[in-house]
mmCIF file of C-alpha atoms in Angstrom:
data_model
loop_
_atom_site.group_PDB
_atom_site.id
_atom_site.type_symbol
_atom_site.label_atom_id
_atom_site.label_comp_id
_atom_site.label_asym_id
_atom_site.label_seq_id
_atom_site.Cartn_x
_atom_site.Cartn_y
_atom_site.Cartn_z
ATOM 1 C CA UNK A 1 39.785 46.381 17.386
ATOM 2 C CA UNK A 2 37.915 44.782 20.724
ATOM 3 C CA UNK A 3 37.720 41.198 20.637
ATOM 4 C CA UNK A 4 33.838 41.484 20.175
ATOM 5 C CA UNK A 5 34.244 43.461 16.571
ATOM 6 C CA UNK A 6 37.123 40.842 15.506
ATOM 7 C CA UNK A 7 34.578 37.863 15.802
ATOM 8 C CA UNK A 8 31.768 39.529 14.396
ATOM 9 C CA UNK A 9 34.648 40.108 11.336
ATOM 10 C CA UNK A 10 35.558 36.810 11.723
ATOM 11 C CA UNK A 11 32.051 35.285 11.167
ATOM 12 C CA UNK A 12 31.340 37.608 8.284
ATOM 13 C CA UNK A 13 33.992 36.016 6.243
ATOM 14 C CA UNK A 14 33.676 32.558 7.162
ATOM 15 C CA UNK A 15 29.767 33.195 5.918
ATOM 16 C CA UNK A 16 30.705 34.637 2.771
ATOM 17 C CA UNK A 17 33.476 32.060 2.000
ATOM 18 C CA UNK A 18 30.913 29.319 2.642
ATOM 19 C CA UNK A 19 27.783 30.478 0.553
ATOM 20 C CA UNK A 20 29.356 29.357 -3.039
ATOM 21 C CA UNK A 21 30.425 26.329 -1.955
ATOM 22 C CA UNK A 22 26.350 25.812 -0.532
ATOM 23 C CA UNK A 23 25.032 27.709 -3.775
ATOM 24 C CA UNK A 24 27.477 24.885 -5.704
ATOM 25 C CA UNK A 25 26.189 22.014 -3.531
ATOM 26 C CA UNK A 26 22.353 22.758 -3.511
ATOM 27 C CA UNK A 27 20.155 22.017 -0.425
ATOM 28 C CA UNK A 28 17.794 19.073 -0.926
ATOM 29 C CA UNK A 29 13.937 20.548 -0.975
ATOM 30 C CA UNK A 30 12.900 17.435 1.596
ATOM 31 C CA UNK A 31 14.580 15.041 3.740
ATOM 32 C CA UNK A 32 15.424 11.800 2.391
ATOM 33 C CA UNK A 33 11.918 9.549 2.172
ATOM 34 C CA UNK A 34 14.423 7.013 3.492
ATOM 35 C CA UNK A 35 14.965 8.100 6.696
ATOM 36 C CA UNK A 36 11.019 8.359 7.202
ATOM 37 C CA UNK A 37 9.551 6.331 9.727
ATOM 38 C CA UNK A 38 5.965 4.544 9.452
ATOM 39 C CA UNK A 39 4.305 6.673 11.372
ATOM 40 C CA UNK A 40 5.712 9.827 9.699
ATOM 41 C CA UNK A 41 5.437 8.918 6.221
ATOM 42 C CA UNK A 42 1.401 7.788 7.099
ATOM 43 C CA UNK A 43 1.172 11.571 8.512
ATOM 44 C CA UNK A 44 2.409 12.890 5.246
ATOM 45 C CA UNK A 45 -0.217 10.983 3.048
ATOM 46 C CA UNK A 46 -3.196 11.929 5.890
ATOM 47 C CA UNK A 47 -2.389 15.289 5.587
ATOM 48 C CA UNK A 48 0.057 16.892 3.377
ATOM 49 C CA UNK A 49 -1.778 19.006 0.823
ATOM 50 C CA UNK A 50 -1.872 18.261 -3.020
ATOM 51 C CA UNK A 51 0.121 20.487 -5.414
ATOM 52 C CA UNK A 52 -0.464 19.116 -8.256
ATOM 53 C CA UNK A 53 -2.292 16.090 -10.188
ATOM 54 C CA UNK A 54 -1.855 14.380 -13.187
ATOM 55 C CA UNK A 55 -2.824 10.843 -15.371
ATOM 56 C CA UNK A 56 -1.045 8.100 -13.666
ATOM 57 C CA UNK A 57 0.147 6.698 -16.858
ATOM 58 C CA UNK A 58 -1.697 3.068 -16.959
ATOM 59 C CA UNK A 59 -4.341 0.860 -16.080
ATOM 60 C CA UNK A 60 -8.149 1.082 -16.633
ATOM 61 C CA UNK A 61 -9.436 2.550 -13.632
ATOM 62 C CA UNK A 62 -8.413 6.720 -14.463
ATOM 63 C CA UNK A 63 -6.071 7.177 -11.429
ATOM 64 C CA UNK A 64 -3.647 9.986 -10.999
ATOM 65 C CA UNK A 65 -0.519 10.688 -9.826
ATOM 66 C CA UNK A 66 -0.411 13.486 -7.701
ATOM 67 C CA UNK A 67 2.667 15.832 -5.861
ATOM 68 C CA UNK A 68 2.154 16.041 -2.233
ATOM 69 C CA UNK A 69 3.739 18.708 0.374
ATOM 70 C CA UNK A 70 3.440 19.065 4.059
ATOM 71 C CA UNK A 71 6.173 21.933 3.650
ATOM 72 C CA UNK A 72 9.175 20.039 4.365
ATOM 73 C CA UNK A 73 8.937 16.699 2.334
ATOM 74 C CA UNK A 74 7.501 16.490 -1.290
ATOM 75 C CA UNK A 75 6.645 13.323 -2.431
ATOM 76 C CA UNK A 76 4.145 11.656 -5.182
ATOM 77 C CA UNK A 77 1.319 9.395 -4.575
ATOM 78 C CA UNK A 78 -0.949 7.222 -6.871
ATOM 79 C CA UNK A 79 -4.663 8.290 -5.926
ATOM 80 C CA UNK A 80 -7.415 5.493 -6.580
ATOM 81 C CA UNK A 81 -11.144 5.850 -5.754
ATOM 82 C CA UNK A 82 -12.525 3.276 -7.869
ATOM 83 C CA UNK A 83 -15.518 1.055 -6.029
ATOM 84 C CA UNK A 84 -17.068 -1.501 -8.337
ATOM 85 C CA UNK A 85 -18.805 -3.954 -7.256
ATOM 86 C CA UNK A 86 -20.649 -6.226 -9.990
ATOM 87 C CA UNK A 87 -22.684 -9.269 -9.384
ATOM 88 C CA UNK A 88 -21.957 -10.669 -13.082
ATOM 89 C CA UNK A 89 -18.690 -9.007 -14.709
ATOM 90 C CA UNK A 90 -17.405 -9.697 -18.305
ATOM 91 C CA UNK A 91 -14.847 -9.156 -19.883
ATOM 92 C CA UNK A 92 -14.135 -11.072 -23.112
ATOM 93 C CA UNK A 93 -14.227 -14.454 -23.086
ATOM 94 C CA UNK A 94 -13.698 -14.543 -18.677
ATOM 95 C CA UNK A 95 -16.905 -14.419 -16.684
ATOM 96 C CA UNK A 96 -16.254 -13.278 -12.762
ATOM 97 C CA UNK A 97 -19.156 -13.257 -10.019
ATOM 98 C CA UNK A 98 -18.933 -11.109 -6.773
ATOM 99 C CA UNK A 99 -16.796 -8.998 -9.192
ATOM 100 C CA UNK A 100 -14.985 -6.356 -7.605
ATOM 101 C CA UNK A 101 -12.341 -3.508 -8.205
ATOM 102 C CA UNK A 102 -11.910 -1.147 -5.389
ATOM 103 C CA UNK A 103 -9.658 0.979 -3.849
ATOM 104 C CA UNK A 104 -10.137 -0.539 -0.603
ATOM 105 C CA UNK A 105 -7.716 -3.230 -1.311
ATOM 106 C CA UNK A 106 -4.959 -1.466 -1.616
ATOM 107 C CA UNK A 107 -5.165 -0.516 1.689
ATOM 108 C CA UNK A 108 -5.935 -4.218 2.927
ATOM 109 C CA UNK A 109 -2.943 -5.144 0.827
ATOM 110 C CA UNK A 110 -0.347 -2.699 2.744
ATOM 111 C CA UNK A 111 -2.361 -3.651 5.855
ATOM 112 C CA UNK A 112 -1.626 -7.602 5.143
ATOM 113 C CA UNK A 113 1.392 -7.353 3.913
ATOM 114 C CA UNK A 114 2.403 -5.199 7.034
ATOM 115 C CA UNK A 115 1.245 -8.216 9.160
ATOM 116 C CA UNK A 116 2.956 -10.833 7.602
ATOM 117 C CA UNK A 117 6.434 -9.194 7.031
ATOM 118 C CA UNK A 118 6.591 -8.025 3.716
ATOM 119 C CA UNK A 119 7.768 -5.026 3.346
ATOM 120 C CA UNK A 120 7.740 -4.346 -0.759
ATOM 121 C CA UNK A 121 4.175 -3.711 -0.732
ATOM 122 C CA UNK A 122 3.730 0.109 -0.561
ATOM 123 C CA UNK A 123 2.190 2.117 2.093
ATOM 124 C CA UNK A 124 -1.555 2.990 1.371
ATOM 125 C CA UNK A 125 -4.284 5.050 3.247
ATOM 126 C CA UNK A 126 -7.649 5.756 3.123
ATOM 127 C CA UNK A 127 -8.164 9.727 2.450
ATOM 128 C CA UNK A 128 -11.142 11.757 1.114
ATOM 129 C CA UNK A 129 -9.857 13.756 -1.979
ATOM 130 C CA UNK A 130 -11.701 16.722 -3.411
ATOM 131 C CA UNK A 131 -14.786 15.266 -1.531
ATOM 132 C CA UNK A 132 -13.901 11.827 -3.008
ATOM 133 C CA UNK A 133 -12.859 8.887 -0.960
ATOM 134 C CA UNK A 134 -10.374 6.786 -2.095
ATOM 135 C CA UNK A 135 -6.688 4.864 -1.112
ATOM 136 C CA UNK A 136 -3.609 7.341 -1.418
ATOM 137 C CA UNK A 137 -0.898 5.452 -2.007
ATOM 138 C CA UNK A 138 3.244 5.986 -1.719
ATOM 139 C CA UNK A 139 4.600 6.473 -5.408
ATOM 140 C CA UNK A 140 7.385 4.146 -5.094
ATOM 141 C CA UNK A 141 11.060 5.690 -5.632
ATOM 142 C CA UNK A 142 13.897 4.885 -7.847
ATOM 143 C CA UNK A 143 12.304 2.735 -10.310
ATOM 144 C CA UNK A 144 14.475 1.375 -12.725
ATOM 145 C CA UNK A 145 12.015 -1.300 -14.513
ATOM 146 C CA UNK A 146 8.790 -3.180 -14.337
ATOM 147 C CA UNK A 147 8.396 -6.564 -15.023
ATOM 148 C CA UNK A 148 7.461 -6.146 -18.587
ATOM 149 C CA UNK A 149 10.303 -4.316 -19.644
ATOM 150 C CA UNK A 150 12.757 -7.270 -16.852
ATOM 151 C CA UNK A 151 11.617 -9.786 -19.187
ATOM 152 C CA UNK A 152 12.207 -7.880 -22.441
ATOM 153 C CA UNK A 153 15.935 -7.467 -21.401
ATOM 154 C CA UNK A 154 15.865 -11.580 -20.033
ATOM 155 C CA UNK A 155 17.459 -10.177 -17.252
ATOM 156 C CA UNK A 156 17.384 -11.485 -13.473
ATOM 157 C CA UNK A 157 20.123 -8.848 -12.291
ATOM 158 C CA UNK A 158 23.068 -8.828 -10.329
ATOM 159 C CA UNK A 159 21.410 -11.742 -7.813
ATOM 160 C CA UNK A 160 19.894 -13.730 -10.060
ATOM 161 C CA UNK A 161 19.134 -16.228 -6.761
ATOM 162 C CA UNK A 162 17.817 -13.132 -5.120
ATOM 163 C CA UNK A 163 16.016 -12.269 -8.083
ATOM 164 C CA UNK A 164 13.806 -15.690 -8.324
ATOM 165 C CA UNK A 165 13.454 -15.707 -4.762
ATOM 166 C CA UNK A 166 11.698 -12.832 -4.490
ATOM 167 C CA UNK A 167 9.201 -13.752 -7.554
ATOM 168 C CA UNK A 168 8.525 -16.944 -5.431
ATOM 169 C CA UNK A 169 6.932 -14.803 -2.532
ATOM 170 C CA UNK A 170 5.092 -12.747 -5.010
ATOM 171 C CA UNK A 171 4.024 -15.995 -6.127
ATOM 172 C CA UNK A 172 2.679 -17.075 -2.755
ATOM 173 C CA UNK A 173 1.662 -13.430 -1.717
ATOM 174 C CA UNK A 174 -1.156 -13.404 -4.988
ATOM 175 C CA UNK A 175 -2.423 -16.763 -3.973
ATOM 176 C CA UNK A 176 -3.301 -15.827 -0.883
ATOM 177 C CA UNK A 177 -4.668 -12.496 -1.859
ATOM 178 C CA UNK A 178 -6.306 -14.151 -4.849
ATOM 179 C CA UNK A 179 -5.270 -11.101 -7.423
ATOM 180 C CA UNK A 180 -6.637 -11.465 -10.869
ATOM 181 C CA UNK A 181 -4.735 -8.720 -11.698
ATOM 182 C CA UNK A 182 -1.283 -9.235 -11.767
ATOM 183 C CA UNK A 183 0.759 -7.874 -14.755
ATOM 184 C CA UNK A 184 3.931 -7.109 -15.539
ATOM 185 C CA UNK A 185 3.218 -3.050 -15.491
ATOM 186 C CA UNK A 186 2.619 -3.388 -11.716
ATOM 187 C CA UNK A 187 5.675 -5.406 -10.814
ATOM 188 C CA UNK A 188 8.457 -2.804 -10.485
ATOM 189 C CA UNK A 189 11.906 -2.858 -9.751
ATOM 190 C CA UNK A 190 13.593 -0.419 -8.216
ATOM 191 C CA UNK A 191 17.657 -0.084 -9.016
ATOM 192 C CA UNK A 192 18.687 -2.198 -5.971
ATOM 193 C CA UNK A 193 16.939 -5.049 -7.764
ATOM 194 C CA UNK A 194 13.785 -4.866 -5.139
ATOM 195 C CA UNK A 195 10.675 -5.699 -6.261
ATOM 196 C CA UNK A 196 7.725 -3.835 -5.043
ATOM 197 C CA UNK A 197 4.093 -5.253 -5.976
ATOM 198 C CA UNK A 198 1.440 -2.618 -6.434
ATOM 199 C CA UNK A 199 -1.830 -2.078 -7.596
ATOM 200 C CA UNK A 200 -4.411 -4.515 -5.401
ATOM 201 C CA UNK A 201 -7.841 -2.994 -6.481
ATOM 202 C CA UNK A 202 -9.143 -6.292 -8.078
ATOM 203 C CA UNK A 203 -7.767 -8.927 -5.008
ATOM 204 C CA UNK A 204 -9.323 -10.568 -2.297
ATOM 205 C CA UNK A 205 -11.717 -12.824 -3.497
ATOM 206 C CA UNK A 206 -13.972 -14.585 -2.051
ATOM 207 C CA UNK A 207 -13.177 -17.609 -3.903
ATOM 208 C CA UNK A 208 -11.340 -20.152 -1.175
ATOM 209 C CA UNK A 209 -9.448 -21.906 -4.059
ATOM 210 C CA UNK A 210 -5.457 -21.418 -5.129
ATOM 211 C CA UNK A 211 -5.315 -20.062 -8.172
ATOM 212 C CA UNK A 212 -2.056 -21.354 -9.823
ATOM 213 C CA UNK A 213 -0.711 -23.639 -7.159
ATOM 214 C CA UNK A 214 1.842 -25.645 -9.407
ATOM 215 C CA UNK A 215 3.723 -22.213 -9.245
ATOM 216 C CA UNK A 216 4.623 -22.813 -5.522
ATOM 217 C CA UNK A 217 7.414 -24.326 -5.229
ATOM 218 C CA UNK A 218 9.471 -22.830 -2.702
ATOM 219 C CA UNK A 219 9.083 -20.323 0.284
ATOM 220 C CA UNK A 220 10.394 -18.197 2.381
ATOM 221 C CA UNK A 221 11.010 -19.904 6.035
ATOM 222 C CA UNK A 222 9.716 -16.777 7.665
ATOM 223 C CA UNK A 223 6.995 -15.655 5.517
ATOM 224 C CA UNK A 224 5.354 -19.612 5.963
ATOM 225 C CA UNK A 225 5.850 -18.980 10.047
ATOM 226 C CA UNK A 226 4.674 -15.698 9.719
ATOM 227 C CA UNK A 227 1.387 -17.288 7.946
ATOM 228 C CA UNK A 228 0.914 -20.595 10.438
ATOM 229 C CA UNK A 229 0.965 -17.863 13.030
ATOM 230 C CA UNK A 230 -2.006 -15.815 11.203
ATOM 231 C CA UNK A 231 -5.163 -15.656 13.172
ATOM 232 C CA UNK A 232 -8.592 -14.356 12.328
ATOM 233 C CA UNK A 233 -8.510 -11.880 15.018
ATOM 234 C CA UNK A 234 -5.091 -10.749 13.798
ATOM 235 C CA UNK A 235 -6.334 -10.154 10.708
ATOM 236 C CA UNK A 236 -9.245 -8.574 11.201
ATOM 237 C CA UNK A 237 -7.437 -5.891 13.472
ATOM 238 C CA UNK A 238 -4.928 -4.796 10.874
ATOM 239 C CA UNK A 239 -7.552 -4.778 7.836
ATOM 240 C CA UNK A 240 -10.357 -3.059 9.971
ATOM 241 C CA UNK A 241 -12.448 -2.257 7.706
ATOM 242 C CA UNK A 242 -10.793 -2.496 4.066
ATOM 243 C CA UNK A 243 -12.024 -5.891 4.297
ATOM 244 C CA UNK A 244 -15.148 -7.403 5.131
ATOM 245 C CA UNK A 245 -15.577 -10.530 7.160
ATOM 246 C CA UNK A 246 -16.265 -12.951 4.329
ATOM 247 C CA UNK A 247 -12.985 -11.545 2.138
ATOM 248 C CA UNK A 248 -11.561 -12.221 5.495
ATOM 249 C CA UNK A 249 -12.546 -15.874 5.878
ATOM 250 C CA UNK A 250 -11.489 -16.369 2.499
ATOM 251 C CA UNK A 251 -8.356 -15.346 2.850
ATOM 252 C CA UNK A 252 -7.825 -17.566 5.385
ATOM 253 C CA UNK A 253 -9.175 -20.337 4.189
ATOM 254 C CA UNK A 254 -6.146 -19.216 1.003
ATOM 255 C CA UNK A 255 -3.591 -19.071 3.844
ATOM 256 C CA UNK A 256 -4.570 -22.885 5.379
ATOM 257 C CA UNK A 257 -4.082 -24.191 2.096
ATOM 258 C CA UNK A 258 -0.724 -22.664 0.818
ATOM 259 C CA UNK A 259 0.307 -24.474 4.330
ATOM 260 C CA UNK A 260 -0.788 -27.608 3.387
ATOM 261 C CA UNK A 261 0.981 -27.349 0.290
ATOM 262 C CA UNK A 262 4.027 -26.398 1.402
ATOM 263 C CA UNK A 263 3.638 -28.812 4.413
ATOM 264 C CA UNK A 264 3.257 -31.712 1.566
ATOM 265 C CA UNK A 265 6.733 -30.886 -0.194
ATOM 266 C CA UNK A 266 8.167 -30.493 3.236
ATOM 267 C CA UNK A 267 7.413 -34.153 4.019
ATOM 268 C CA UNK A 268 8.621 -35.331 0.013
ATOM 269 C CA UNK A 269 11.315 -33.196 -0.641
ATOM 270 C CA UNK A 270 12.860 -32.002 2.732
ATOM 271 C CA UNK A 271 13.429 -28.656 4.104
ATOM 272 C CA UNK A 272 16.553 -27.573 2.430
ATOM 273 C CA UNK A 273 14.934 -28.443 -1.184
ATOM 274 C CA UNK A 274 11.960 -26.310 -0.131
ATOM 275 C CA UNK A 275 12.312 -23.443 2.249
ATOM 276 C CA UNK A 276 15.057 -19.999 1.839
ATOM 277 C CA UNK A 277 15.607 -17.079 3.222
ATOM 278 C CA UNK A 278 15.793 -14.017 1.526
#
């Protein structure tokens, strides 16, 4: 036998010794969404085509939950095309003007949160669906809990520090987006006690006002840099148009005013009593 024929023997039986153990393992269907960068992971929500749609499970405004492909990654996104806008809105015994609840700020609310280093807020794009625009938006993985269910259980996990830490900057991050619409089914955990924040459609007010501002009571040393260094031009770039220029000014107006607040306790308290890092 010439040397050629032995490795071509050789080879055969090192293939067919290896496909059970492959046939036992599996081969994962997509590369691990972990390993995606920005840039590929907006790509896949541009572009990749939709297998499949369904309910989304919650919520008021009939959005779906759809399977995306691009051939080598599958992945789900949450779909949302509602645009309200309402001069007078009711609902119950609450009375909003300028109401609005729009898919649009989701995207601003990636965008923002983007700018100002907070990464828990999940990607979102703009994308025309079945001749419908609306904000496509990463269906976040490994879920273990939302907040409803985290406060059923009275649990604060494994970090409990951690834990109220990063409530704090969800805290700050709704003031300064002025959501009216944070609940505990779009707080989620995910099973390395993250929390990711979704669901923006009815933020960014126009209302300069905080909200709840006996809530602040501590910040993240970074996060309040990250907001003294906010600019109107800085802002405007990275929202483009998911925001217009008055949601804009309002929203900084928000920001110059959860500085002044924290500022304040600075100058009581001290900056160990008031600022962490996560």
């Amino acid at each position: 036998m010439d040397v050629r024929h032995r490795s071509r023997v050789l080879i055969a039986i090192l293939v067919v010794g290896l496909v059970p153990t492959l046939l036992a393992q599996g081969t994962p269907a997509s590369p691990p969404t972990a390993t995606l960068s920005p840039e590929a992971m907006e790509a896949f929500l541009l572009k990749a085509r939709i297998v499949n749609t369904r309910d989304a499970g919650s919520g008021v405004t009939n959005s779906r939950r759809a399977t995306l492909t691009d051939g080598q990654l599958t992945h789900d996104v949450h779909i949302q095309t509602v645009d309200i806008a309402q001069a007078v809105f009711e609902a119950g015994r609450n009375t909003e003007v300028n109401f609005k609840d729009t898919y649009r700020y989701n995207i601003a609310g990636y965008r923002l949160a983007k700018l100002i280093g907070l990464t828990n807020v999940p990607m979102s794009v703009e994308r025309n669906i079945e001749g419908k625009t609306g904000a496509v938006t990463w269906w976040v993985d490994d879920v273990q809990m939302d907040e409803k269910e985290r406060m059923k259980t009275k649990t604060l996990g494994p970090d409990p520090v951690r834990t109220n830490k990063q409530i704090q900057i969800m805290r700050i991050w709704d003031e300064l987006i002025q959501n009216r619409d944070r609940n505990q089914g779009n707080i989620l955990w995910t099973h390395d006690w993250t929390m990711w924040l979704i669901d923006h459609t009815r933020a960014f007010r126009l209302n300069g006002n905080l909200l709840k501002p006996e809530q602040l009571s501590r910040c993240d040393r970074g996060l309040l840099d990250r907001l003294r260094a906010l600019t109107p031009e800085a802002v405007a770039e990275a929202v483009g148009n998911s925001l217009t220029r008055q949601e804009q000014a309002a929203l900084l107006e928000r920001r110059d005013k959860i500085i002044k607040l924290y500022d304040d306790r600075i100058a009581r308290l001290g900056e160990p009593v008031v600022l962490f890092t996560l």
